[in-house]
Amino acid sequence: MDSISKLHFFNLPLLLLLFSFPSLSEPSQFCDAGIGYDESACGIPTTSSSSKILIKGGTVVNAHHQEVADVYVENGFIVAVKPHIHQVGDDVTVLDATGKFVMPGGIDPHTHLAFEFMGTETMDDFFTGQAAALAGGTTMHIDFVIPVDGSLTAGFEAYEKKSKKACMDFGFHMAITKWDEVVSKEMEIMVQEKGINSFKFFMAYKGALMINDDLLLEGFKKCKSLGALAMVHAENGDAVYEGQKRMIELGITGPEGHALSRPAVLEGEATARAIRLASFINTPLYVVHVMSIDAMEEIAKARISGQKVIGEPVVSGLVLNDSWLWDSDFLTAARFVMSPPIRAAGHDKALQAALSTGVLQLVGTDHCAFNSKQKALGIDDFRKIPNGVNGIEERMHLVWDTMVESGQISVTDYVRITSTDCARIFNIYPRKGAILAGSDADIIILNPNSSFEISAKSHHSRSDTNVFEGRRGKGKVEVTIAGGRIVWQNDELKVVPGSGKYIKLPPYNYLFSGIDKAEANYLASLKAPVKRTIISKA
C-alpha cells in the first residue's frame, strides 16, 4: 500500500468516484491553433503527452496547509504528495520546483466565451479563451449559458456545440431571462441531468436580460428547492436606464457616460435588495462581480448577521480605477467599459481589504473580450459600446502581485481565493482546487522571484487590446499542468482543441447545510395560525 503507483486506501473510493464523472466532449484530433499557438502536430504534442509527471522539491500549497513535498501524477490524477518520491518507474517527466510554489490550477468562476451580446460576439471562444487561461495558470472555468428565446434547453444545446473545441475543463452556470412553468421544469432538468448547480438573474440590462422582483422571487424559490445556488448581477436596471437617458440629455455620449449613468449607489441598492429577498426566501446567494464599496458593505452586513452570501470581486475591479474612462482617445476609454463599471480610486483598495479579511470570498474575471472594432460600435453613443473586459489570462498573476506581494494575504489564502473556494462553492472539491492524492492533476508551478509583464502583443486572447496593458509585477506561472498534461512551459503553449472536459457540478453545496433547520425554526416562531373561537351573532 506504500507504493507510489497506488493511492492510499483512504483515497481509493474518491478515485473511483472521480473516474465516474462524465464528459460532454471527448478528445479529438484536429488543429485550430489560432494566432500564436503551437501548430507542430495535430494532436497532443509529444512534450505534453507523458501520463507520468514527478514534480520535485517544491512548496506544495493547499488552502489549509503548505509543505515542501514532491507530487507524483499519473493518467491525469495526483497519485501521491509526500517528501522524497523516488521510485516512479520509467517514462516519467521530472520537473524541478525547488524554490517555487506548487499549487492547484486556478478556477475562474465567471467567464463569457463565445457570448453573443449587444449585437456582436466576444472575441474569445472556448478554445482561444481557454488557451489564454492555461497560459495564465487557470485550469478550469465556469461559463454562463444564455437561454435561447428564454429556453434553457436550447441555450444548453447551443453552448454544448460552442464548447466542443474546449482545451481544458469547464462547467456551466445558467442564466434565467423569463419565467413560466416550462422554465421551472427546465431548471429541474438542468440540475438533475445536465450538471448545472447555479442560476444567474440579471437585475440590469433593461429590455434585454433584466428580470423583475417577481421573477427573482420565483427563481430564488426554485433554486432553493433544487439545491442550486442563486446568483445575481446586482444593478438597478430601471435606474440605470434613467441614468443613461440623463447622460444623453446632457450631451455626454462618450465612455465616461457609461460610468456616470450607473453609479455605485445603484449597485449597492440592487445588492441590498437581492440580499433581503434571498433572506426572505431563506436561500444562499452569490453576488457576481462586486465592484463597489456600496455593494461590498451590503454583503458584509448580511454575513455578519449570519446570512449565507458569497461576494465575488473580479480582477479588473481589484486593480483598476475609472480614470481611463475619461481618456481623450475614444478607443482607449472604450476598452474599459464593463458593467458594473470600474469604479473611482478607493473602491479598488476597499475591495482588496474585503478580500483579505474574508468579507469577499473568491476572485473571478468576468472575461468578456471585445476588440477595438467592436468597441467602436458605440463611438457616438456609450450605450452601444459592448460591455466587457479581459482577465482570464491575467487573473492569477495580478492577484498574486496585488494581494500576496503586498502582504495582504498569505500563499494559502491565495490558493483559497483563486481555486479552492470556487471548487467548494460549486461542489467539486477535492476533485478540483487541491493538491491531494486522488484530485485531478490540474497544477501550476509559480516562481515568486520571476516577473511578468502584460501586453496585448504577447497575450493569448484574440482581442487586440488589454485593459492591463503595461502592467508589471512579481510572481510568474512557469508551468501549467491540465488534466495531467503539461500545456504551458518555457513560455510555450501547447493545447489541443477538444481535449477539455465538461465537469458536472452537483447541487446542495455546503451553503445549504442547515437550511432545513433554519426553515423549521422559522415556522415554529410564527405562532400561527391562531385558533380562534367564532362567536356567532344572536
mmCIF file with all atom_site columns, N, CA and C in Angstrom, residues 224 279-282 306 308 513-528:
data_model
loop_
_atom_site.group_PDB
_atom_site.id
_atom_site.type_symbol
_atom_site.label_atom_id
_atom_site.label_alt_id
_atom_site.label_comp_id
_atom_site.label_asym_id
_atom_site.label_entity_id
_atom_site.label_seq_id
_atom_site.pdbx_PDB_ins_code
_atom_site.Cartn_x
_atom_site.Cartn_y
_atom_site.Cartn_z
_atom_site.occupancy
_atom_site.B_iso_or_equiv
_atom_site.pdbx_formal_charge
_atom_site.auth_seq_id
_atom_site.auth_comp_id
_atom_site.auth_asym_id
_atom_site.auth_atom_id
_atom_site.pdbx_PDB_model_num
ATOM 1  N N  . LYS A 1 224 ? -33.821 27.207 -4.342 1.00 0.00 ? 224 LYS A N  1
ATOM 2  C CA . LYS A 1 224 ? -33.818 26.611 -3.003 1.00 0.00 ? 224 LYS A CA 1
ATOM 3  C C  . LYS A 1 224 ? -34.329 25.169 -3.039 1.00 0.00 ? 224 LYS A C  1
ATOM 4  N N  . SER A 1 279 ? -32.915 36.438 1.790  1.00 0.00 ? 279 SER A N  1
ATOM 5  C CA . SER A 1 279 ? -33.196 36.185 3.203  1.00 0.00 ? 279 SER A CA 1
ATOM 6  C C  . SER A 1 279 ? -34.666 35.832 3.405  1.00 0.00 ? 279 SER A C  1
ATOM 7  N N  . PHE A 1 280 ? -35.547 36.535 2.714  1.00 0.00 ? 280 PHE A N  1
ATOM 8  C CA . PHE A 1 280 ? -36.991 36.292 2.797  1.00 0.00 ? 280 PHE A CA 1
ATOM 9  C C  . PHE A 1 280 ? -37.319 34.867 2.341  1.00 0.00 ? 280 PHE A C  1
ATOM 10 N N  . ILE A 1 281 ? -36.632 34.392 1.290  1.00 0.00 ? 281 ILE A N  1
ATOM 11 C CA . ILE A 1 281 ? -36.851 33.038 0.784  1.00 0.00 ? 281 ILE A CA 1
ATOM 12 C C  . ILE A 1 281 ? -36.043 32.016 1.590  1.00 0.00 ? 281 ILE A C  1
ATOM 13 N N  . ASN A 1 282 ? -35.019 32.485 2.286  1.00 0.00 ? 282 ASN A N  1
ATOM 14 C CA . ASN A 1 282 ? -34.102 31.635 3.056  1.00 0.00 ? 282 ASN A CA 1
ATOM 15 C C  . ASN A 1 282 ? -33.304 30.712 2.136  1.00 0.00 ? 282 ASN A C  1
ATOM 16 N N  . GLY A 1 306 ? -25.306 36.592 9.769  1.00 0.00 ? 306 GLY A N  1
ATOM 17 C CA . GLY A 1 306 ? -25.427 35.148 9.660  1.00 0.00 ? 306 GLY A CA 1
ATOM 18 C C  . GLY A 1 306 ? -26.000 34.661 8.344  1.00 0.00 ? 306 GLY A C  1
ATOM 19 N N  . LYS A 1 308 ? -26.150 33.589 4.459  1.00 0.00 ? 308 LYS A N  1
ATOM 20 C CA . LYS A 1 308 ? -25.204 32.903 3.586  1.00 0.00 ? 308 LYS A CA 1
ATOM 21 C C  . LYS A 1 308 ? -25.124 33.637 2.252  1.00 0.00 ? 308 LYS A C  1
ATOM 22 N N  . SER A 1 513 ? -26.259 23.483 3.951  1.00 0.00 ? 513 SER A N  1
ATOM 23 C CA . SER A 1 513 ? -26.276 22.799 5.241  1.00 0.00 ? 513 SER A CA 1
ATOM 24 C C  . SER A 1 513 ? -26.943 23.687 6.286  1.00 0.00 ? 513 SER A C  1
ATOM 25 N N  . GLY A 1 514 ? -27.950 23.181 6.931  1.00 0.00 ? 514 GLY A N  1
ATOM 26 C CA . GLY A 1 514 ? -28.643 23.931 7.976  1.00 0.00 ? 514 GLY A CA 1
ATOM 27 C C  . GLY A 1 514 ? -29.852 24.707 7.489  1.00 0.00 ? 514 GLY A C  1
ATOM 28 N N  . ILE A 1 515 ? -30.064 24.763 6.172  1.00 0.00 ? 515 ILE A N  1
ATOM 29 C CA . ILE A 1 515 ? -31.209 25.498 5.636  1.00 0.00 ? 515 ILE A CA 1
ATOM 30 C C  . ILE A 1 515 ? -32.517 24.909 6.157  1.00 0.00 ? 515 ILE A C  1
ATOM 31 N N  . ASP A 1 516 ? -32.606 23.571 6.186  1.00 0.00 ? 516 ASP A N  1
ATOM 32 C CA . ASP A 1 516 ? -33.840 22.927 6.636  1.00 0.00 ? 516 ASP A CA 1
ATOM 33 C C  . ASP A 1 516 ? -34.119 23.212 8.108  1.00 0.00 ? 516 ASP A C  1
ATOM 34 N N  . LYS A 1 517 ? -33.066 23.255 8.915  1.00 0.00 ? 517 LYS A N  1
ATOM 35 C CA . LYS A 1 517 ? -33.257 23.566 10.337 1.00 0.00 ? 517 LYS A CA 1
ATOM 36 C C  . LYS A 1 517 ? -33.698 25.015 10.529 1.00 0.00 ? 517 LYS A C  1
ATOM 37 N N  . ALA A 1 518 ? -33.092 25.909 9.755  1.00 0.00 ? 518 ALA A N  1
ATOM 38 C CA . ALA A 1 518 ? -33.488 27.316 9.823  1.00 0.00 ? 518 ALA A CA 1
ATOM 39 C C  . ALA A 1 518 ? -34.948 27.476 9.406  1.00 0.00 ? 518 ALA A C  1
ATOM 40 N N  . GLU A 1 519 ? -35.352 26.693 8.412  1.00 0.00 ? 519 GLU A N  1
ATOM 41 C CA . GLU A 1 519 ? -36.738 26.730 7.951  1.00 0.00 ? 519 GLU A CA 1
ATOM 42 C C  . GLU A 1 519 ? -37.688 26.254 9.050  1.00 0.00 ? 519 GLU A C  1
ATOM 43 N N  . ALA A 1 520 ? -37.300 25.172 9.713  1.00 0.00 ? 520 ALA A N  1
ATOM 44 C CA . ALA A 1 520 ? -38.132 24.637 10.799 1.00 0.00 ? 520 ALA A CA 1
ATOM 45 C C  . ALA A 1 520 ? -38.235 25.637 11.952 1.00 0.00 ? 520 ALA A C  1
ATOM 46 N N  . ASN A 1 521 ? -37.123 26.278 12.268 1.00 0.00 ? 521 ASN A N  1
ATOM 47 C CA . ASN A 1 521 ? -37.144 27.277 13.348 1.00 0.00 ? 521 ASN A CA 1
ATOM 48 C C  . ASN A 1 521 ? -38.029 28.465 12.985 1.00 0.00 ? 521 ASN A C  1
ATOM 49 N N  . TYR A 1 522 ? -37.986 28.858 11.719 1.00 0.00 ? 522 TYR A N  1
ATOM 50 C CA . TYR A 1 522 ? -38.826 29.962 11.254 1.00 0.00 ? 522 TYR A CA 1
ATOM 51 C C  . TYR A 1 522 ? -40.305 29.613 11.398 1.00 0.00 ? 522 TYR A C  1
ATOM 52 N N  . LEU A 1 523 ? -40.663 28.421 10.952 1.00 0.00 ? 523 LEU A N  1
ATOM 53 C CA . LEU A 1 523 ? -42.070 28.016 11.024 1.00 0.00 ? 523 LEU A CA 1
ATOM 54 C C  . LEU A 1 523 ? -42.540 27.916 12.470 1.00 0.00 ? 523 LEU A C  1
ATOM 55 N N  . ALA A 1 524 ? -41.638 27.424 13.351 1.00 0.00 ? 524 ALA A N  1
ATOM 56 C CA . ALA A 1 524 ? -42.001 27.302 14.767 1.00 0.00 ? 524 ALA A CA 1
ATOM 57 C C  . ALA A 1 524 ? -42.164 28.666 15.425 1.00 0.00 ? 524 ALA A C  1
ATOM 58 N N  . SER A 1 525 ? -41.469 29.674 14.898 1.00 0.00 ? 525 SER A N  1
ATOM 59 C CA . SER A 1 525 ? -41.517 31.007 15.512 1.00 0.00 ? 525 SER A CA 1
ATOM 60 C C  . SER A 1 525 ? -42.764 31.797 15.140 1.00 0.00 ? 525 SER A C  1
ATOM 61 N N  . LEU A 1 526 ? -43.494 31.312 14.156 1.00 0.00 ? 526 LEU A N  1
ATOM 62 C CA . LEU A 1 526 ? -44.634 32.088 13.662 1.00 0.00 ? 526 LEU A CA 1
ATOM 63 C C  . LEU A 1 526 ? -45.790 32.167 14.656 1.00 0.00 ? 526 LEU A C  1
ATOM 64 N N  . LYS A 1 527 ? -45.923 31.102 15.450 1.00 0.00 ? 527 LYS A N  1
ATOM 65 C CA . LYS A 1 527 ? -47.045 31.020 16.401 1.00 0.00 ? 527 LYS A CA 1
ATOM 66 C C  . LYS A 1 527 ? -48.366 31.287 15.669 1.00 0.00 ? 527 LYS A C  1
ATOM 67 N N  . ALA A 1 528 ? -48.481 30.647 14.524 1.00 0.00 ? 528 ALA A N  1
ATOM 68 C CA . ALA A 1 528 ? -49.649 30.871 13.678 1.00 0.00 ? 528 ALA A CA 1
ATOM 69 C C  . ALA A 1 528 ? -49.889 29.601 12.854 1.00 0.00 ? 528 ALA A C  1
#
